[in-house]
C-alpha cells in the first residue's frame, strides 16, 4: 500500500499523464479498469464507475498538467489541464466513416485524415531537425486554418456532421502536442498510445480470468500491477523490489525512495 500511494503521487506530479479505461468485472458485476501513465510511473485502479470522480480522486480536480486522452468526455472536466486528443482515434474515426460514405460525403473524412497525418509528419520532421521552432509554430497555424476550412463546409451526411461537431468542440486540443514542444519545451505524444500500451496486459488478463471475484482481489491486482509496471518504467527488477520491500526496516521510506516522485534540485 505505501508503494501504491507513492506511485499515485508520482503520477500526480508528472507533467504529462495518459489515462485510459477498459471494461472489467468484479464478482460478475460491470466495472472498469483504469490506467494513468505518468512520466515514470503507472497507476492502475479497478472501480465500478467510469465517471470523472475516478480520475479526480487520483489527479485532483484542479490538476494543471498535460492530459493525452482518447476524447472520453469526463476528461474535459479537467478545466485547468492542457488537453491533447488522440489523433489515432480520430484517424480511425475517419476510416470508419469512409467505409460507408458515398460520393461527396467522402471528402470531409479524407481531408481531416490528411490534416491529422500531416500533423504527425510535422512532429517527426521537427524531431529530426528539419523544421525549426518558428517553422513549427507557423505550420501549426496552417494546419488550424485547414481544419477551420473543413469545419466551415456544409455537411449533410449524418456521420460527418456528428464528427464535425466533435472536432469543433475539441478544435484547440488537436495540435497541443506540437505547440507544447515550443511554448513549454514539453514532449507529449499526439496519441494516447502510452495508456493503450499499459492497458494491453490487463486486457489479456481479462480474457483469461474474466476479471476479479471480489473487491479485495481487484484492489490487490491494481496495487501489484501498478508496482510491476512502474518498476518496468524505472528499469527496476520488480521481484527484487518486492523482496527488498519485505526486508526493509521502514517500508514507507523504502517505497518513497524507490517509487516516489522524482526529486529535482535542492540538496541531496
XYZ file of C-alpha atoms in Angstrom:
268
model
C 0.000 0.000 0.000
C 2.769 2.570 0.722
C 4.298 1.760 -2.675
C 0.885 2.192 -4.299
C 0.493 5.586 -2.620
C 3.932 6.694 -3.822
C 3.068 5.664 -7.376
C -0.144 7.695 -7.178
C 1.823 10.738 -6.015
C 4.416 10.272 -8.769
C 1.659 10.241 -11.399
C 0.032 13.350 -9.869
C 3.321 15.211 -10.124
C 4.044 14.079 -13.669
C 3.871 16.939 -16.214
C 2.095 14.629 -18.676
C -0.464 11.906 -17.931
C -2.133 9.492 -20.348
C -5.370 7.977 -18.952
C -7.430 5.149 -20.374
C -10.039 2.676 -19.176
C -11.425 -0.684 -20.232
C -14.360 -2.826 -19.218
C -13.883 -5.208 -16.291
C -15.819 -7.462 -13.933
C -15.826 -7.678 -10.138
C -17.846 -10.600 -8.890
C -19.645 -10.683 -12.231
C -20.670 -7.030 -11.926
C -19.725 -4.484 -14.566
C -16.748 -2.360 -13.584
C -13.787 -0.588 -15.169
C -10.037 -0.952 -15.040
C -8.356 2.438 -15.278
C -4.733 3.238 -16.007
C -2.932 6.565 -15.651
C 0.525 6.638 -17.229
C 2.893 9.294 -15.957
C 6.436 10.197 -16.898
C 7.988 7.374 -14.844
C 5.072 5.736 -13.011
C 1.824 3.987 -13.921
C -1.189 3.790 -11.630
C -3.999 1.248 -12.042
C -7.326 1.173 -10.240
C -10.408 -1.004 -10.699
C -13.680 0.766 -9.959
C -17.407 0.325 -10.515
C -17.508 3.760 -12.170
C -16.268 5.124 -15.478
C -17.019 8.685 -14.396
C -14.962 11.779 -13.676
C -14.819 11.051 -9.941
C -12.292 8.248 -10.535
C -9.814 10.483 -12.370
C -10.461 13.343 -9.936
C -9.687 11.104 -6.954
C -6.204 10.479 -8.339
C -5.218 13.751 -10.004
C -7.363 16.311 -8.196
C -9.944 18.481 -9.919
C -7.513 21.402 -10.376
C -4.684 19.337 -11.896
C -2.734 21.558 -14.326
C -0.571 19.187 -16.357
C -0.946 17.968 -19.936
C -3.501 15.217 -20.486
C -3.283 12.969 -23.541
C -6.533 11.034 -23.945
C -8.959 9.443 -26.368
C -11.685 12.086 -26.088
C -13.755 10.427 -23.351
C -15.981 13.278 -22.142
C -15.156 13.153 -18.372
C -11.548 14.143 -19.096
C -12.756 17.518 -20.355
C -13.751 18.359 -16.777
C -10.074 18.972 -16.002
C -10.515 22.623 -16.893
C -7.012 23.698 -15.829
C -5.216 20.971 -17.801
C -3.800 21.151 -21.321
C -5.539 18.559 -23.496
C -4.360 16.512 -26.444
C -6.911 14.448 -28.344
C -5.567 11.112 -29.565
C -5.037 11.564 -33.304
C -5.036 7.809 -33.884
C -8.596 7.600 -32.554
C -9.635 10.484 -34.798
C -7.983 8.931 -37.865
C -9.719 5.651 -37.047
C -12.996 7.529 -36.926
C -12.287 8.961 -40.373
C -11.695 5.443 -41.687
C -14.963 4.223 -40.181
C -16.888 6.991 -41.931
C -15.148 6.251 -45.220
C -16.382 2.657 -45.051
C -19.978 3.806 -45.538
C -19.733 7.271 -47.109
C -20.645 7.678 -50.768
C -19.719 10.220 -53.431
C -19.230 13.715 -51.996
C -19.559 12.525 -48.392
C -16.044 11.067 -48.537
C -14.452 14.488 -48.983
C -14.679 15.598 -45.346
C -13.198 12.492 -43.646
C -10.457 12.275 -46.283
C -9.479 15.896 -45.738
C -9.485 15.594 -41.932
C -7.463 12.390 -42.093
C -4.864 14.084 -44.310
C -4.568 17.026 -41.886
C -4.028 14.759 -38.882
C -1.482 12.642 -40.726
C 0.353 15.816 -41.780
C 0.452 16.871 -38.109
C 2.169 13.612 -37.141
C 4.588 14.002 -40.027
C 5.339 17.561 -38.911
C 6.222 16.232 -35.452
C 8.688 13.782 -36.997
C 10.281 16.489 -39.145
C 10.684 18.772 -36.120
C 12.286 15.985 -34.092
C 14.661 15.291 -36.980
C 15.707 18.948 -37.059
C 14.209 19.603 -40.482
C 11.733 22.163 -39.085
C 12.713 24.955 -36.667
C 10.662 26.020 -33.652
C 9.485 29.104 -35.536
C 8.664 26.996 -38.558
C 6.733 24.585 -36.353
C 4.533 27.351 -34.945
C 3.853 28.678 -38.443
C 2.964 25.196 -39.677
C 0.563 24.706 -36.744
C -1.254 27.861 -37.823
C -1.630 26.489 -41.335
C -2.952 23.180 -40.004
C -5.544 25.013 -37.913
C -6.614 27.033 -40.959
C -7.133 23.805 -42.892
C -9.238 22.401 -40.058
C -11.343 25.578 -39.942
C -11.959 25.436 -43.680
C -13.224 21.865 -43.441
C -15.428 22.655 -40.449
C -16.945 25.575 -42.334
C -18.298 23.287 -45.046
C -21.989 22.474 -45.218
C -22.212 18.799 -44.301
C -25.316 16.737 -44.986
C -24.118 13.201 -44.249
C -25.050 12.329 -40.657
C -21.747 10.716 -39.509
C -19.810 13.678 -40.957
C -21.973 16.160 -39.074
C -21.514 14.256 -35.804
C -17.758 14.040 -36.326
C -17.547 17.734 -37.221
C -19.405 18.613 -34.006
C -16.786 16.710 -32.012
C -13.936 18.437 -33.861
C -15.426 21.896 -33.297
C -15.733 21.207 -29.584
C -12.130 19.988 -29.343
C -10.565 22.107 -32.070
C -7.977 23.566 -29.653
C -6.963 20.072 -28.490
C -5.804 18.737 -31.848
C -2.260 20.119 -32.041
C -1.316 20.647 -28.395
C 1.429 18.049 -28.783
C 3.116 20.247 -31.400
C 2.700 23.604 -29.699
C 3.957 22.491 -26.264
C 7.274 21.469 -27.785
C 7.995 25.155 -28.313
C 5.967 27.028 -25.701
C 6.684 24.709 -22.739
C 9.592 22.597 -24.021
C 7.386 19.660 -23.127
C 7.157 16.477 -25.142
C 3.682 14.972 -25.249
C 2.520 12.302 -27.651
C -0.016 13.055 -30.365
C -1.781 9.824 -29.435
C -2.592 8.069 -26.172
C -0.520 5.014 -27.082
C 1.295 5.016 -23.683
C -2.026 4.334 -21.946
C -3.166 1.807 -24.538
C 0.184 0.022 -24.255
C -0.151 -0.074 -20.451
C -3.700 -1.392 -20.565
C -2.950 -4.163 -23.074
C -1.658 -6.715 -20.495
C -4.798 -6.135 -18.423
C -6.958 -6.901 -21.451
C -5.039 -10.149 -21.982
C -5.530 -10.956 -18.299
C -9.255 -10.247 -18.572
C -9.593 -12.725 -21.430
C -8.022 -15.426 -19.273
C -9.612 -14.644 -15.899
C -12.752 -12.677 -16.712
C -11.883 -10.111 -14.035
C -11.853 -10.382 -10.244
C -14.154 -12.293 -7.924
C -14.008 -9.798 -5.045
C -13.357 -6.118 -4.386
C -10.323 -7.120 -2.293
C -8.969 -9.113 -5.233
C -9.449 -6.137 -7.543
C -7.572 -3.910 -5.112
C -4.721 -6.417 -4.839
C -4.458 -6.676 -8.620
C -4.411 -2.881 -9.003
C -1.650 -2.497 -6.416
C 0.583 -5.258 -7.780
C 0.042 -4.272 -11.421
C 0.958 -0.662 -10.598
C 4.160 -1.789 -8.858
C 5.219 -4.148 -11.653
C 4.520 -1.608 -14.410
C 6.268 1.247 -12.599
C 9.290 -0.949 -11.890
C 9.473 -1.697 -15.606
C 9.375 2.032 -16.424
C 12.225 2.678 -13.976
C 14.233 -0.368 -15.071
C 13.908 -1.953 -11.614
C 13.632 -5.724 -11.193
C 10.093 -5.998 -9.728
C 10.757 -9.317 -7.954
C 13.892 -7.958 -6.315
C 11.988 -4.808 -5.385
C 9.303 -6.844 -3.616
C 11.954 -8.891 -1.816
C 13.750 -5.739 -0.667
C 10.398 -4.235 0.324
C 9.709 -7.162 2.638
C 13.164 -6.809 4.186
C 13.018 -3.035 4.625
C 13.068 -1.716 8.178
C 10.821 1.192 7.138
C 8.568 0.106 4.287
C 7.196 3.590 3.628
C 10.648 5.157 3.404
C 11.844 2.440 1.044
C 8.758 2.784 -1.155
C 9.194 6.559 -1.295
C 12.843 6.306 -2.310
C 12.204 3.698 -5.000
C 8.810 4.584 -6.466
C 8.017 8.093 -5.246
C 8.126 11.250 -7.377
C 11.483 12.273 -8.810
C 13.377 14.763 -6.694
C 14.606 17.714 -8.735
C 17.030 20.363 -7.490
C 17.927 21.107 -3.872
C 20.344 19.305 -1.584
C 20.530 15.541 -1.748
